[in-house]
Amino acid sequence: FSAVFVVAERRAHQDRPERALTVPDGLVIGLGQCLALVPGVSRSGATISTGLLRGLERVAATRLSFLLGIPALLGAGLLGLKDATHNQAGASATAVATVVAFVVAYASIWGLLRFVATHRITAFVPYRVLLGTAILVGLAFYVPPWGMIRYGKYVTTAGAILLVVLYPYYRADLFELPI
């Protein structure tokens, strides 16, 4: 799906702000979200790419992508909540985890919006290709999750390679949280 990122970034006009969003845009972008049912396609990647192809600005398409994700994430959370609240310990742990997840998600979205304001979404293509390749290699050799402890040096090496590839796109001043 990385090729779609490249096409969407290069061919889209990206001249329409959020306020220019129409009902047909919402329907098409919502249908684009359905592409996430295909393994390997991210929900946010599909909706951002569809938004760009509809002419939305990069930040507007990204913001809309996260807004469209709220119902799906809320529904999944509510389904998981009924299983986690069978006892008091599960309910407390779920409440703490929910608050922490909200704070981390908010900070991540804030950082991503700042990033896409000045960078192309194609910056994520090397990451997606490297991660996809690592997953396929892992599946080919079937490295179970507990086996990663034995293969820690390879995981560290992959992380170092990823850092080298993505470092040119990183600017620390974009990720400072307002306090």
Short mmCIF file of C-alpha atoms in Angstrom, two decimals:
data_model
loop_
_atom_site.label_atom_id
_atom_site.label_comp_id
_atom_site.label_asym_id
_atom_site.label_seq_id
_atom_site.Cartn_x
_atom_site.Cartn_y
_atom_site.Cartn_z
CA PHE A 1 0.00 0.00 0.00
CA SER A 2 3.06 2.25 0.16
CA ALA A 3 2.72 2.82 -3.58
CA VAL A 4 -0.68 4.42 -2.91
CA PHE A 5 1.02 6.84 -0.48
CA VAL A 6 3.45 7.87 -3.22
CA VAL A 7 0.72 8.29 -5.86
CA ALA A 8 -1.55 10.20 -3.48
CA GLU A 9 1.24 12.55 -2.47
CA ARG A 10 2.52 13.21 -5.98
CA ARG A 11 -0.70 13.38 -7.99
CA ALA A 12 -3.10 15.04 -5.58
CA HIS A 13 -3.74 18.78 -5.78
CA GLN A 14 -3.90 19.20 -1.99
CA ASP A 15 -5.57 22.58 -2.31
CA ARG A 16 -8.80 22.07 -0.37
CA PRO A 17 -8.97 22.88 3.36
CA GLU A 18 -11.22 21.07 5.84
CA ARG A 19 -14.02 23.58 5.46
CA ALA A 20 -14.31 22.61 1.76
CA LEU A 21 -15.17 19.01 2.67
CA THR A 22 -18.44 17.80 1.12
CA VAL A 23 -20.76 14.88 1.86
CA PRO A 24 -19.53 12.97 -1.24
CA ASP A 25 -15.95 13.49 0.04
CA GLY A 26 -16.93 12.00 3.39
CA LEU A 27 -18.60 9.02 1.75
CA VAL A 28 -15.66 8.30 -0.56
CA ILE A 29 -13.12 8.68 2.26
CA GLY A 30 -15.30 6.48 4.48
CA LEU A 31 -15.32 3.84 1.75
CA GLY A 32 -11.55 4.23 1.55
CA GLN A 33 -11.47 3.33 5.23
CA CYS A 34 -12.96 -0.04 4.28
CA LEU A 35 -9.70 -0.85 2.50
CA ALA A 36 -8.25 -1.41 5.96
CA LEU A 37 -10.11 -4.72 6.00
CA VAL A 38 -7.39 -5.94 3.62
CA PRO A 39 -4.41 -7.29 5.61
CA GLY A 40 -1.46 -4.93 5.46
CA VAL A 41 -3.52 -1.81 4.76
CA SER A 42 -3.64 0.67 7.62
CA ARG A 43 -6.92 2.42 8.29
CA SER A 44 -5.29 5.80 8.68
CA GLY A 45 -3.08 5.30 5.62
CA ALA A 46 -6.09 4.40 3.48
CA THR A 47 -8.17 7.37 4.64
CA ILE A 48 -5.30 9.88 4.40
CA SER A 49 -4.46 8.68 0.88
CA THR A 50 -8.12 8.83 -0.17
CA GLY A 51 -8.41 12.34 1.28
CA LEU A 52 -5.34 13.47 -0.61
CA LEU A 53 -6.69 11.98 -3.83
CA ARG A 54 -9.91 13.95 -3.22
CA GLY A 55 -7.79 17.12 -3.15
CA LEU A 56 -7.70 17.76 0.60
CA GLU A 57 -4.66 19.40 2.16
CA ARG A 58 -2.35 16.94 3.90
CA VAL A 59 -3.19 18.15 7.44
CA ALA A 60 -6.94 18.19 6.68
CA ALA A 61 -6.80 14.63 5.32
CA THR A 62 -4.84 13.45 8.37
CA ARG A 63 -7.16 15.16 10.85
CA LEU A 64 -10.21 13.69 9.08
CA SER A 65 -8.61 10.25 9.16
CA PHE A 66 -8.36 10.36 12.92
CA LEU A 67 -11.88 11.73 13.30
CA LEU A 68 -13.20 8.86 11.16
CA GLY A 69 -11.37 6.40 13.41
CA ILE A 70 -13.20 7.48 16.57
CA PRO A 71 -16.36 5.38 16.04
CA ALA A 72 -14.37 2.24 15.16
CA LEU A 73 -11.97 2.65 18.08
CA LEU A 74 -14.76 3.50 20.50
CA GLY A 75 -16.74 0.44 19.39
CA ALA A 76 -13.72 -1.83 19.78
CA GLY A 77 -13.05 -0.35 23.21
CA LEU A 78 -16.62 -0.89 24.36
CA LEU A 79 -16.52 -4.52 23.18
CA GLY A 80 -13.31 -5.06 25.14
CA LEU A 81 -14.72 -3.26 28.18
CA LYS A 82 -17.40 -5.85 28.85
CA ASP A 83 -14.73 -8.56 29.12
CA ALA A 84 -12.42 -6.50 31.31
CA THR A 85 -14.96 -5.46 33.94
CA HIS A 86 -15.87 -8.86 35.35
CA ASN A 87 -13.98 -8.06 38.55
CA GLN A 88 -12.81 -4.92 40.36
CA ALA A 89 -9.11 -5.41 39.51
CA GLY A 90 -9.93 -5.67 35.79
CA ALA A 91 -12.05 -2.54 35.89
CA SER A 92 -9.36 -0.51 37.67
CA ALA A 93 -6.62 -1.66 35.32
CA THR A 94 -8.83 -0.93 32.32
CA ALA A 95 -9.58 2.60 33.59
CA VAL A 96 -5.88 3.37 34.08
CA ALA A 97 -4.97 1.86 30.70
CA THR A 98 -7.71 3.90 29.01
CA VAL A 99 -6.46 7.18 30.48
CA VAL A 100 -2.84 6.41 29.57
CA ALA A 101 -3.86 5.33 26.05
CA PHE A 102 -5.83 8.55 25.58
CA VAL A 103 -2.90 10.75 26.64
CA VAL A 104 -0.43 8.86 24.44
CA ALA A 105 -2.83 8.85 21.48
CA TYR A 106 -3.48 12.58 21.82
CA ALA A 107 0.25 13.35 21.94
CA SER A 108 0.90 11.04 18.98
CA ILE A 109 -1.81 12.62 16.85
CA TRP A 110 -0.62 16.09 17.79
CA GLY A 111 2.93 15.17 16.77
CA LEU A 112 1.77 13.55 13.53
CA LEU A 113 -0.27 16.61 12.56
CA ARG A 114 2.77 18.81 13.17
CA PHE A 115 4.90 16.41 11.13
CA VAL A 116 2.58 16.22 8.10
CA ALA A 117 2.23 20.01 8.09
CA THR A 118 5.83 20.25 6.84
CA HIS A 119 6.64 16.77 5.51
CA ARG A 120 5.18 14.48 2.87
CA ILE A 121 3.45 11.26 3.92
CA THR A 122 5.91 9.44 1.70
CA ALA A 123 8.33 9.83 4.62
CA PHE A 124 6.57 6.76 6.07
CA VAL A 125 7.22 4.58 3.01
CA PRO A 126 10.74 3.41 4.06
CA TYR A 127 9.40 2.53 7.52
CA ARG A 128 6.49 0.56 6.05
CA VAL A 129 8.72 -1.30 3.59
CA LEU A 130 11.33 -2.16 6.24
CA LEU A 131 8.73 -3.25 8.78
CA GLY A 132 6.81 -5.28 6.18
CA THR A 133 10.01 -6.98 5.09
CA ALA A 134 10.95 -7.74 8.70
CA ILE A 135 7.52 -9.26 9.32
CA LEU A 136 7.71 -11.40 6.18
CA VAL A 137 11.21 -12.59 7.12
CA GLY A 138 9.99 -13.34 10.64
CA LEU A 139 7.05 -15.32 9.29
CA ALA A 140 9.30 -17.16 6.83
CA PHE A 141 11.52 -18.34 9.68
CA TYR A 142 8.67 -18.32 12.23
CA VAL A 143 10.21 -16.43 15.09
CA PRO A 144 7.62 -16.60 17.89
CA PRO A 145 7.31 -13.49 20.11
CA TRP A 146 9.12 -15.16 23.01
CA GLY A 147 11.96 -16.01 20.60
CA MET A 148 12.65 -12.31 20.10
CA ILE A 149 14.60 -12.34 23.35
CA ARG A 150 17.12 -14.68 21.69
CA TYR A 151 17.15 -12.50 18.59
CA GLY A 152 17.40 -9.19 20.43
CA LYS A 153 20.51 -8.08 18.56
CA TYR A 154 18.65 -8.39 15.26
CA VAL A 155 15.74 -6.35 16.58
CA THR A 156 18.21 -3.71 17.80
CA THR A 157 19.95 -3.71 14.41
CA ALA A 158 16.61 -3.27 12.62
CA GLY A 159 15.80 -0.37 14.98
CA ALA A 160 19.17 1.25 14.23
CA ILE A 161 18.61 0.90 10.47
CA LEU A 162 15.14 2.40 10.83
CA LEU A 163 16.60 5.32 12.80
CA VAL A 164 19.21 5.99 10.10
CA VAL A 165 16.57 5.87 7.35
CA LEU A 166 14.07 8.13 9.13
CA TYR A 167 16.49 10.54 10.84
CA PRO A 168 16.60 13.01 7.91
CA TYR A 169 12.83 13.46 8.34
CA TYR A 170 13.00 14.09 12.08
CA ARG A 171 13.01 17.57 13.53
CA ALA A 172 12.93 17.72 17.31
CA ASP A 173 11.27 21.14 17.42
CA LEU A 174 8.15 19.72 15.74
CA PHE A 175 7.51 17.31 18.60
CA GLU A 176 7.72 19.59 21.61
CA LEU A 177 4.51 19.32 23.57
CA PRO A 178 2.99 22.55 24.88
CA ILE A 179 3.04 22.50 28.66
#
